[in-house]
mmCIF file of N, CA and C in Angstrom:
data_model
loop_
_atom_site.group_PDB
_atom_site.id
_atom_site.type_symbol
_atom_site.label_atom_id
_atom_site.label_comp_id
_atom_site.label_asym_id
_atom_site.label_seq_id
_atom_site.Cartn_x
_atom_site.Cartn_y
_atom_site.Cartn_z
ATOM 1 N N UNK A 1 77.280 16.505 -52.932
ATOM 2 C CA UNK A 1 78.128 17.431 -53.979
ATOM 3 C C UNK A 1 77.319 18.806 -54.107
ATOM 4 N N UNK A 2 76.401 18.533 -54.239
ATOM 5 C CA UNK A 2 75.425 19.895 -54.117
ATOM 6 C C UNK A 2 75.693 20.804 -53.324
ATOM 7 N N UNK A 3 75.859 20.166 -51.944
ATOM 8 C CA UNK A 3 76.596 21.083 -51.015
ATOM 9 C C UNK A 3 77.702 21.886 -51.123
ATOM 10 N N UNK A 4 78.798 21.181 -52.075
ATOM 11 C CA UNK A 4 79.548 22.189 -52.085
ATOM 12 C C UNK A 4 79.467 22.967 -53.119
ATOM 13 N N UNK A 5 78.724 22.674 -54.035
ATOM 14 C CA UNK A 5 78.276 23.656 -55.223
ATOM 15 C C UNK A 5 77.825 24.974 -54.446
ATOM 16 N N UNK A 6 77.028 24.732 -53.307
ATOM 17 C CA UNK A 6 76.135 25.861 -52.844
ATOM 18 C C UNK A 6 77.212 26.688 -52.389
ATOM 19 N N UNK A 7 78.217 25.768 -51.382
ATOM 20 C CA UNK A 7 79.080 26.663 -50.717
ATOM 21 C C UNK A 7 79.957 27.468 -51.498
ATOM 22 N N UNK A 8 80.253 26.761 -52.568
ATOM 23 C CA UNK A 8 81.250 27.779 -53.617
ATOM 24 C C UNK A 8 80.503 28.691 -54.364
ATOM 25 N N UNK A 9 79.056 28.706 -54.599
ATOM 26 C CA UNK A 9 78.131 29.873 -54.911
ATOM 27 C C UNK A 9 78.275 31.062 -54.034
ATOM 28 N N UNK A 10 78.257 30.860 -52.379
ATOM 29 C CA UNK A 10 77.897 31.668 -51.411
ATOM 30 C C UNK A 10 79.432 32.555 -50.952
ATOM 31 N N UNK A 11 80.462 31.501 -51.498
ATOM 32 C CA UNK A 11 81.853 32.036 -50.958
ATOM 33 C C UNK A 11 81.965 32.942 -52.348
ATOM 34 N N UNK A 12 81.268 33.029 -53.794
ATOM 35 C CA UNK A 12 82.120 33.539 -54.779
ATOM 36 C C UNK A 12 80.564 34.956 -54.618
ATOM 37 N N UNK A 13 79.455 34.561 -54.114
ATOM 38 C CA UNK A 13 78.716 35.729 -53.731
ATOM 39 C C UNK A 13 79.302 36.632 -52.780
ATOM 40 N N UNK A 14 79.952 36.270 -52.034
ATOM 41 C CA UNK A 14 80.290 37.133 -50.784
ATOM 42 C C UNK A 14 81.579 38.061 -51.330
ATOM 43 N N UNK A 15 82.489 37.190 -51.957
ATOM 44 C CA UNK A 15 83.415 37.635 -52.463
ATOM 45 C C UNK A 15 83.037 39.019 -53.438
ATOM 46 N N UNK A 16 82.193 38.884 -54.320
ATOM 47 C CA UNK A 16 81.453 40.102 -55.084
ATOM 48 C C UNK A 16 80.989 41.461 -54.136
ATOM 49 N N UNK A 17 80.338 40.964 -53.336
ATOM 50 C CA UNK A 17 79.776 42.003 -52.358
ATOM 51 C C UNK A 17 80.925 42.616 -51.567
ATOM 52 N N UNK A 18 82.018 41.970 -51.410
ATOM 53 C CA UNK A 18 83.156 42.635 -50.662
ATOM 54 C C UNK A 18 83.999 43.828 -51.893
ATOM 55 N N UNK A 19 83.993 43.215 -53.073
ATOM 56 C CA UNK A 19 84.498 43.578 -54.065
ATOM 57 C C UNK A 19 83.938 44.877 -54.231
ATOM 58 N N UNK A 20 82.497 44.938 -54.492
ATOM 59 C CA UNK A 20 81.462 45.877 -55.100
ATOM 60 C C UNK A 20 81.616 46.981 -53.860
ATOM 61 N N UNK A 21 81.622 46.829 -52.155
ATOM 62 C CA UNK A 21 81.738 47.528 -51.583
ATOM 63 C C UNK A 21 83.203 48.493 -51.646
ATOM 64 N N UNK A 22 83.998 47.708 -51.852
ATOM 65 C CA UNK A 22 85.490 48.426 -51.845
ATOM 66 C C UNK A 22 85.600 49.608 -53.226
ATOM 67 N N UNK A 23 84.559 48.848 -54.574
ATOM 68 C CA UNK A 23 84.965 49.695 -55.205
ATOM 69 C C UNK A 23 83.666 51.240 -55.147
ATOM 70 N N UNK A 24 82.605 50.860 -54.433
ATOM 71 C CA UNK A 24 81.779 51.894 -53.721
ATOM 72 C C UNK A 24 82.706 53.190 -53.025
ATOM 73 N N UNK A 25 83.096 52.401 -51.817
ATOM 74 C CA UNK A 25 83.773 53.148 -51.087
ATOM 75 C C UNK A 25 85.191 53.913 -51.783
ATOM 76 N N UNK A 26 85.715 53.534 -52.758
ATOM 77 C CA UNK A 26 86.535 54.435 -53.617
ATOM 78 C C UNK A 26 85.831 55.536 -54.472
ATOM 79 N N UNK A 27 85.015 55.177 -54.997
ATOM 80 C CA UNK A 27 84.157 56.182 -55.737
ATOM 81 C C UNK A 27 83.684 57.302 -54.744
ATOM 82 N N UNK A 28 83.190 56.780 -53.326
ATOM 83 C CA UNK A 28 82.820 57.483 -52.630
ATOM 84 C C UNK A 28 83.808 58.746 -51.982
ATOM 85 N N UNK A 29 85.077 57.997 -51.698
ATOM 86 C CA UNK A 29 85.824 58.908 -51.327
ATOM 87 C C UNK A 29 86.669 59.800 -52.247
ATOM 88 N N UNK A 30 86.359 59.211 -53.785
ATOM 89 C CA UNK A 30 86.838 60.726 -54.672
ATOM 90 C C UNK A 30 85.945 61.347 -55.007
ATOM 91 N N UNK A 31 84.600 61.148 -54.891
ATOM 92 C CA UNK A 31 83.334 62.164 -54.646
ATOM 93 C C UNK A 31 83.595 63.029 -53.696
ATOM 94 N N UNK A 32 83.833 62.790 -52.619
ATOM 95 C CA UNK A 32 83.825 63.531 -51.473
ATOM 96 C C UNK A 32 85.346 64.462 -51.283
ATOM 97 N N UNK A 33 86.339 64.089 -51.851
ATOM 98 C CA UNK A 33 87.510 64.725 -52.085
ATOM 99 C C UNK A 33 87.154 65.972 -53.131
ATOM 100 N N UNK A 34 86.360 65.674 -54.447
ATOM 101 C CA UNK A 34 86.307 66.807 -55.083
ATOM 102 C C UNK A 34 85.412 67.505 -54.777
ATOM 103 N N UNK A 35 84.365 67.134 -54.131
ATOM 104 C CA UNK A 35 83.284 68.164 -53.400
ATOM 105 C C UNK A 35 84.039 68.863 -52.490
ATOM 106 N N UNK A 36 84.949 68.247 -51.826
ATOM 107 C CA UNK A 36 85.793 69.148 -50.663
ATOM 108 C C UNK A 36 86.573 69.967 -51.249
ATOM 109 N N UNK A 37 87.141 69.917 -51.893
ATOM 110 C CA UNK A 37 88.108 70.617 -53.121
ATOM 111 C C UNK A 37 87.281 71.734 -53.931
ATOM 112 N N UNK A 38 86.118 71.567 -54.153
ATOM 113 C CA UNK A 38 85.547 72.772 -54.707
ATOM 114 C C UNK A 38 84.905 73.650 -53.892
ATOM 115 N N UNK A 39 84.903 73.157 -52.552
ATOM 116 C CA UNK A 39 84.336 73.974 -51.550
ATOM 117 C C UNK A 39 85.384 74.909 -50.976
ATOM 118 N N UNK A 40 86.158 74.181 -50.649
ATOM 119 C CA UNK A 40 87.462 75.282 -50.414
ATOM 120 C C UNK A 40 87.986 76.062 -50.959
ATOM 121 N N UNK A 41 88.053 75.713 -52.637
ATOM 122 C CA UNK A 41 88.269 76.727 -53.751
ATOM 123 C C UNK A 41 87.188 77.948 -53.471
ATOM 124 N N UNK A 42 85.728 77.513 -53.405
ATOM 125 C CA UNK A 42 85.030 78.682 -53.556
ATOM 126 C C UNK A 42 85.261 79.481 -51.894
ATOM 127 N N UNK A 43 85.592 78.669 -51.198
ATOM 128 C CA UNK A 43 85.506 79.484 -49.497
ATOM 129 C C UNK A 43 86.848 80.621 -49.625
ATOM 130 N N UNK A 44 88.045 79.844 -50.511
ATOM 131 C CA UNK A 44 88.834 81.077 -50.603
ATOM 132 C C UNK A 44 88.524 81.914 -51.215
ATOM 133 N N UNK A 45 87.813 81.762 -52.661
ATOM 134 C CA UNK A 45 87.367 82.884 -53.461
ATOM 135 C C UNK A 45 86.690 83.997 -52.825
ATOM 136 N N UNK A 46 85.755 83.198 -51.965
ATOM 137 C CA UNK A 46 85.102 84.427 -51.468
ATOM 138 C C UNK A 46 85.851 85.261 -50.159
ATOM 139 N N UNK A 47 86.730 84.574 -49.538
ATOM 140 C CA UNK A 47 87.915 85.182 -48.664
ATOM 141 C C UNK A 47 88.524 86.379 -49.429
ATOM 142 N N UNK A 48 89.099 85.864 -50.509
ATOM 143 C CA UNK A 48 89.982 86.746 -51.485
ATOM 144 C C UNK A 48 88.975 87.871 -51.588
ATOM 145 N N UNK A 49 87.760 87.824 -52.362
ATOM 146 C CA UNK A 49 87.196 89.055 -52.715
ATOM 147 C C UNK A 49 86.695 89.849 -51.629
ATOM 148 N N UNK A 50 86.530 89.315 -50.359
ATOM 149 C CA UNK A 50 86.109 90.531 -49.178
ATOM 150 C C UNK A 50 87.570 91.111 -48.678
ATOM 151 N N UNK A 51 88.624 90.293 -48.582
ATOM 152 C CA UNK A 51 89.879 91.069 -48.271
ATOM 153 C C UNK A 51 90.314 92.053 -49.313
ATOM 154 N N UNK A 52 89.934 92.040 -50.604
ATOM 155 C CA UNK A 52 90.354 93.061 -51.823
ATOM 156 C C UNK A 52 89.517 93.776 -51.749
ATOM 157 N N UNK A 53 88.046 93.683 -51.347
ATOM 158 C CA UNK A 53 86.821 94.795 -51.130
ATOM 159 C C UNK A 53 87.364 95.481 -50.345
ATOM 160 N N UNK A 54 88.115 95.370 -49.236
ATOM 161 C CA UNK A 54 88.425 95.836 -48.120
ATOM 162 C C UNK A 54 89.666 96.429 -47.937
ATOM 163 N N UNK A 55 90.313 96.066 -49.287
ATOM 164 C CA UNK A 55 91.779 96.717 -49.418
ATOM 165 C C UNK A 55 92.987 96.138 -48.389
ATOM 166 N N UNK A 56 92.295 94.780 -48.154
ATOM 167 C CA UNK A 56 93.295 94.042 -47.067
ATOM 168 C C UNK A 56 94.273 93.417 -47.715
ATOM 169 N N UNK A 57 94.978 93.885 -49.224
ATOM 170 C CA UNK A 57 95.848 92.852 -49.505
ATOM 171 C C UNK A 57 97.191 92.072 -48.586
ATOM 172 N N UNK A 58 97.563 92.826 -47.521
ATOM 173 C CA UNK A 58 98.507 92.124 -46.846
ATOM 174 C C UNK A 58 98.123 91.108 -45.991
ATOM 175 N N UNK A 59 96.977 91.008 -45.364
ATOM 176 C CA UNK A 59 95.816 90.004 -45.104
ATOM 177 C C UNK A 59 95.962 88.693 -45.970
ATOM 178 N N UNK A 60 95.383 89.258 -47.188
ATOM 179 C CA UNK A 60 95.331 88.309 -48.370
ATOM 180 C C UNK A 60 96.477 87.379 -48.214
ATOM 181 N N UNK A 61 97.511 87.968 -48.554
ATOM 182 C CA UNK A 61 99.005 87.453 -48.781
ATOM 183 C C UNK A 61 99.346 86.592 -47.647
ATOM 184 N N UNK A 62 98.851 87.246 -46.236
ATOM 185 C CA UNK A 62 99.825 86.071 -45.422
ATOM 186 C C UNK A 62 98.613 85.279 -45.595
ATOM 187 N N UNK A 63 97.083 85.078 -45.478
ATOM 188 C CA UNK A 63 96.502 84.122 -45.472
ATOM 189 C C UNK A 63 96.971 83.292 -46.335
ATOM 190 N N UNK A 64 97.645 83.349 -47.833
ATOM 191 C CA UNK A 64 97.903 82.210 -48.280
ATOM 192 C C UNK A 64 98.889 81.236 -48.097
ATOM 193 N N UNK A 65 99.624 81.856 -46.802
ATOM 194 C CA UNK A 65 100.909 81.083 -46.099
ATOM 195 C C UNK A 65 100.513 80.626 -44.964
ATOM 196 N N UNK A 66 99.563 81.230 -44.132
ATOM 197 C CA UNK A 66 99.593 81.010 -42.528
ATOM 198 C C UNK A 66 97.977 80.353 -42.553
ATOM 199 N N UNK A 67 98.256 78.560 -42.688
ATOM 200 C CA UNK A 67 96.568 78.138 -42.253
ATOM 201 C C UNK A 67 96.103 78.940 -41.041
ATOM 202 N N UNK A 68 96.500 79.002 -40.041
ATOM 203 C CA UNK A 68 96.063 79.537 -38.798
ATOM 204 C C UNK A 68 95.054 80.699 -39.141
ATOM 205 N N UNK A 69 96.002 81.886 -39.640
ATOM 206 C CA UNK A 69 95.510 83.323 -39.968
ATOM 207 C C UNK A 69 94.288 83.033 -40.727
ATOM 208 N N UNK A 70 94.482 82.391 -41.770
ATOM 209 C CA UNK A 70 93.344 82.307 -42.745
ATOM 210 C C UNK A 70 92.027 81.634 -41.950
ATOM 211 N N UNK A 71 92.255 80.792 -41.056
ATOM 212 C CA UNK A 71 91.281 80.393 -40.439
ATOM 213 C C UNK A 71 90.370 81.350 -39.325
ATOM 214 N N UNK A 72 91.313 82.329 -39.060
ATOM 215 C CA UNK A 72 90.640 83.402 -38.077
ATOM 216 C C UNK A 72 90.165 84.321 -39.197
ATOM 217 N N UNK A 73 90.523 84.614 -40.525
ATOM 218 C CA UNK A 73 89.702 85.174 -41.252
ATOM 219 C C UNK A 73 88.800 84.758 -42.110
ATOM 220 N N UNK A 74 88.419 83.408 -41.926
ATOM 221 C CA UNK A 74 87.336 82.842 -42.188
ATOM 222 C C UNK A 74 86.182 83.034 -41.332
ATOM 223 N N UNK A 75 86.444 83.092 -40.114
ATOM 224 C CA UNK A 75 85.544 83.161 -38.580
ATOM 225 C C UNK A 75 85.057 84.556 -38.515
ATOM 226 N N UNK A 76 86.180 85.451 -39.186
ATOM 227 C CA UNK A 76 85.912 86.868 -39.181
ATOM 228 C C UNK A 76 84.588 87.343 -40.221
ATOM 229 N N UNK A 77 84.793 86.563 -41.185
ATOM 230 C CA UNK A 77 84.148 86.683 -42.555
ATOM 231 C C UNK A 77 82.890 85.925 -42.405
ATOM 232 N N UNK A 78 82.698 84.922 -41.198
ATOM 233 C CA UNK A 78 81.575 84.136 -41.347
ATOM 234 C C UNK A 78 81.533 82.961 -42.735
ATOM 235 N N UNK A 79 82.586 82.740 -42.892
ATOM 236 C CA UNK A 79 82.968 81.816 -43.968
ATOM 237 C C UNK A 79 83.058 80.287 -43.667
ATOM 238 N N UNK A 80 82.876 80.013 -42.531
ATOM 239 C CA UNK A 80 83.250 78.463 -42.023
ATOM 240 C C UNK A 80 82.157 78.148 -41.761
#
C-alpha cells in the first residue's frame, strides 16, 4: 500500500514539474517577444532618424513597405 502512495506522489511531482516547465516556457516566450518588439522599434527609429537627417524621405517611405529594402538600409547604416 505504501508503494502505491509513493508512485502516486512521484506521478504528481512529475506532473507538477511538467506544468511548471510549460509555464516557464510561456513566460520566457512572452519576455522574448517583448524584447524583440522593443529592439525592432528602436532599430527602425534609428533608421528613420538617419534617413531623415540625410533627407532620404523617399527611402524612408519605401522602407516602411519593402522588407528587403529595409534590410538593405539597416546594413548600409550598420544597424543589423
